Tab-separated table of C-alpha atoms in Angstrom:
chain	number	residue	atom	x	y	z
U	1	MET	CA	28.128	37.791	16.537
U	2	TRP	CA	25.136	37.217	14.282
U	3	LEU	CA	22.811	36.173	17.131
U	4	THR	CA	23.161	39.536	18.864
U	5	ASP	CA	22.766	41.648	15.757
U	6	PRO	CA	20.217	44.405	16.611
U	7	GLU	CA	19.017	44.321	13.026
U	8	MET	CA	17.795	40.752	13.564
U	9	ALA	CA	15.292	41.911	16.186
U	10	THR	CA	13.692	44.397	13.797
U	11	ARG	CA	13.339	42.067	10.827
U	12	PRO	CA	9.786	40.933	10.130
U	13	ALA	CA	8.980	37.266	10.524
U	14	PRO	CA	9.077	35.354	7.250
U	15	THR	CA	5.709	34.952	5.592
U	16	VAL	CA	4.389	31.753	4.107
U	17	THR	CA	2.981	31.776	0.601
U	18	LEU	CA	0.141	29.438	-0.233
U	19	LYS	CA	1.817	28.468	-3.483
U	20	SER	CA	4.908	27.205	-1.650
U	21	LEU	CA	2.715	24.839	0.382
U	22	ALA	CA	-0.113	23.958	-1.990
U	23	VAL	CA	1.706	23.440	-5.296
U	24	PRO	CA	4.583	20.952	-5.569
U	25	ASN	CA	7.783	22.385	-6.981
U	26	GLU	CA	8.992	19.127	-8.578
U	27	HIS	CA	8.373	20.195	-12.162
U	28	GLY	CA	9.502	16.966	-13.829
U	29	CYS	CA	7.198	14.888	-11.669
U	30	TRP	CA	4.143	16.636	-13.077
U	31	GLY	CA	4.678	14.790	-16.339
U	32	PHE	CA	5.286	11.456	-14.634
U	33	THR	CA	1.991	11.893	-12.803
U	34	LEU	CA	-0.249	13.488	-15.410
U	35	GLU	CA	0.829	11.820	-18.655
U	36	PRO	CA	-0.264	8.266	-17.736
U	37	VAL	CA	-3.524	9.594	-16.301
U	38	ILE	CA	-4.338	11.607	-19.428
U	39	LEU	CA	-3.294	8.789	-21.755
U	40	GLY	CA	-5.354	6.248	-19.829
U	41	LEU	CA	-8.415	8.482	-19.899
U	42	LEU	CA	-8.002	9.108	-23.637
U	43	VAL	CA	-7.640	5.401	-24.447
U	44	ALA	CA	-10.309	4.028	-22.110
U	45	PRO	CA	-12.368	6.741	-20.415
U	46	SER	CA	-14.370	5.590	-17.418
U	47	ALA	CA	-15.609	6.883	-14.091
U	48	ALA	CA	-13.180	4.553	-12.321
U	49	GLY	CA	-10.362	5.975	-14.447
U	50	TRP	CA	-11.336	9.495	-13.452
U	51	GLY	CA	-11.356	8.375	-9.824
U	52	LEU	CA	-7.904	6.818	-10.078
U	53	GLY	CA	-6.645	9.901	-11.906
U	54	LEU	CA	-7.992	12.152	-9.168
U	55	MET	CA	-6.409	9.910	-6.555
U	56	ALA	CA	-3.021	9.985	-8.321
U	57	LEU	CA	-3.043	13.755	-8.767
U	58	ALA	CA	-4.250	14.468	-5.226
U	59	SER	CA	-1.666	12.064	-3.798
U	60	PHE	CA	1.049	13.850	-5.767
U	61	PHE	CA	-0.126	17.199	-4.421
U	62	ALA	CA	-0.420	15.856	-0.844
U	63	ARG	CA	3.188	14.686	-0.599
U	64	HIS	CA	4.848	18.092	-0.114
U	65	PRO	CA	2.570	19.549	2.589
U	66	THR	CA	2.485	16.188	4.371
U	67	LYS	CA	6.288	16.032	4.520
U	68	LEU	CA	6.490	19.623	5.796
U	69	ALA	CA	3.867	19.134	8.488
U	70	ALA	CA	5.226	15.755	9.581
U	71	GLY	CA	8.757	17.141	9.820
U	72	ASP	CA	7.658	20.145	11.873
U	73	LEU	CA	5.555	18.021	14.218
U	74	ARG	CA	8.291	15.396	14.558
U	75	ARG	CA	10.663	18.129	15.744
U	76	GLY	CA	8.011	19.432	18.132
U	77	HIS	CA	7.626	22.811	16.423
U	78	VAL	CA	4.468	24.444	15.143
U	79	TYR	CA	5.307	27.205	12.688
U	80	PRO	CA	2.764	29.304	10.781
U	81	ARG	CA	3.365	27.027	7.802
U	82	THR	CA	2.605	23.901	9.848
U	83	ARG	CA	-1.107	24.616	10.171
U	84	LEU	CA	-1.424	25.499	6.486
U	85	ALA	CA	0.552	22.416	5.497
U	86	LEU	CA	-1.762	20.250	7.609
U	87	PHE	CA	-4.781	21.895	5.976
U	88	PHE	CA	-3.521	21.194	2.453
U	89	ALA	CA	-2.386	17.674	3.358
U	90	LEU	CA	-5.861	16.890	4.673
U	91	LEU	CA	-7.554	18.587	1.703
U	92	TYR	CA	-5.515	16.656	-0.848
U	93	GLY	CA	-5.815	13.470	1.198
U	94	GLY	CA	-9.593	13.880	1.193
U	95	LEU	CA	-9.589	14.355	-2.576
U	96	ALA	CA	-7.435	11.239	-2.966
U	97	LEU	CA	-9.874	9.260	-0.831
U	98	ALA	CA	-12.784	10.629	-2.875
U	99	GLY	CA	-11.043	9.453	-6.055
U	100	LEU	CA	-10.423	6.037	-4.527
U	101	LEU	CA	-14.060	5.812	-3.476
U	102	LEU	CA	-15.212	6.781	-6.979
U	103	ALA	CA	-12.991	4.093	-8.496
U	104	TRP	CA	-14.164	1.556	-5.900
U	105	LEU	CA	-17.847	2.207	-6.522
U	106	THR	CA	-17.788	2.445	-10.316
U	107	GLY	CA	-15.161	-0.025	-11.475
U	108	GLU	CA	-13.625	-3.395	-10.990
U	109	ARG	CA	-11.343	-3.786	-8.033
U	110	ALA	CA	-8.308	-5.056	-9.941
U	111	PHE	CA	-6.512	-1.775	-9.219
U	112	LEU	CA	-6.243	-2.637	-5.515
U	113	THR	CA	-3.402	-5.149	-5.917
U	114	PRO	CA	-0.854	-2.648	-7.314
U	115	LEU	CA	-1.989	-0.004	-4.821
U	116	LEU	CA	-1.524	-2.341	-1.878
U	117	ALA	CA	1.865	-3.431	-3.234
U	118	ALA	CA	2.984	0.219	-3.387
U	119	LEU	CA	1.686	1.089	0.086
U	120	PRO	CA	4.957	0.326	1.959
U	121	LEU	CA	6.843	2.639	-0.405
U	122	VAL	CA	4.298	5.394	0.198
U	123	VAL	CA	4.743	5.050	3.951
U	124	LEU	CA	8.539	5.319	3.573
U	125	GLN	CA	8.167	8.593	1.645
U	126	VAL	CA	6.397	10.326	4.513
């Protein structure tokens, strides 16, 4: 039986790479996230635009570690990856909040309506 295999006891524990937690592996989504940000900044550069761009990029990066950490904690397990995933989720979340704050302080607040409309969908993703 595979559970009693003596070789299993001598195998090293799997290691966690930072890249697998910190960098999203959804390659097509990079374009969906970055292209509108870059185009918007080229057409109408502003500090608020940079803030919204930072918020969009940081939110995109935060999704993967947040899902990993939330799933582990929901199951009641704390793996070595869980702490790192929480760290990156909080780091990217902080950058997203910094971008939102920059946009809030330097621009008009018309961007809040679409963000608030999308909030329920964001909550469903986590």
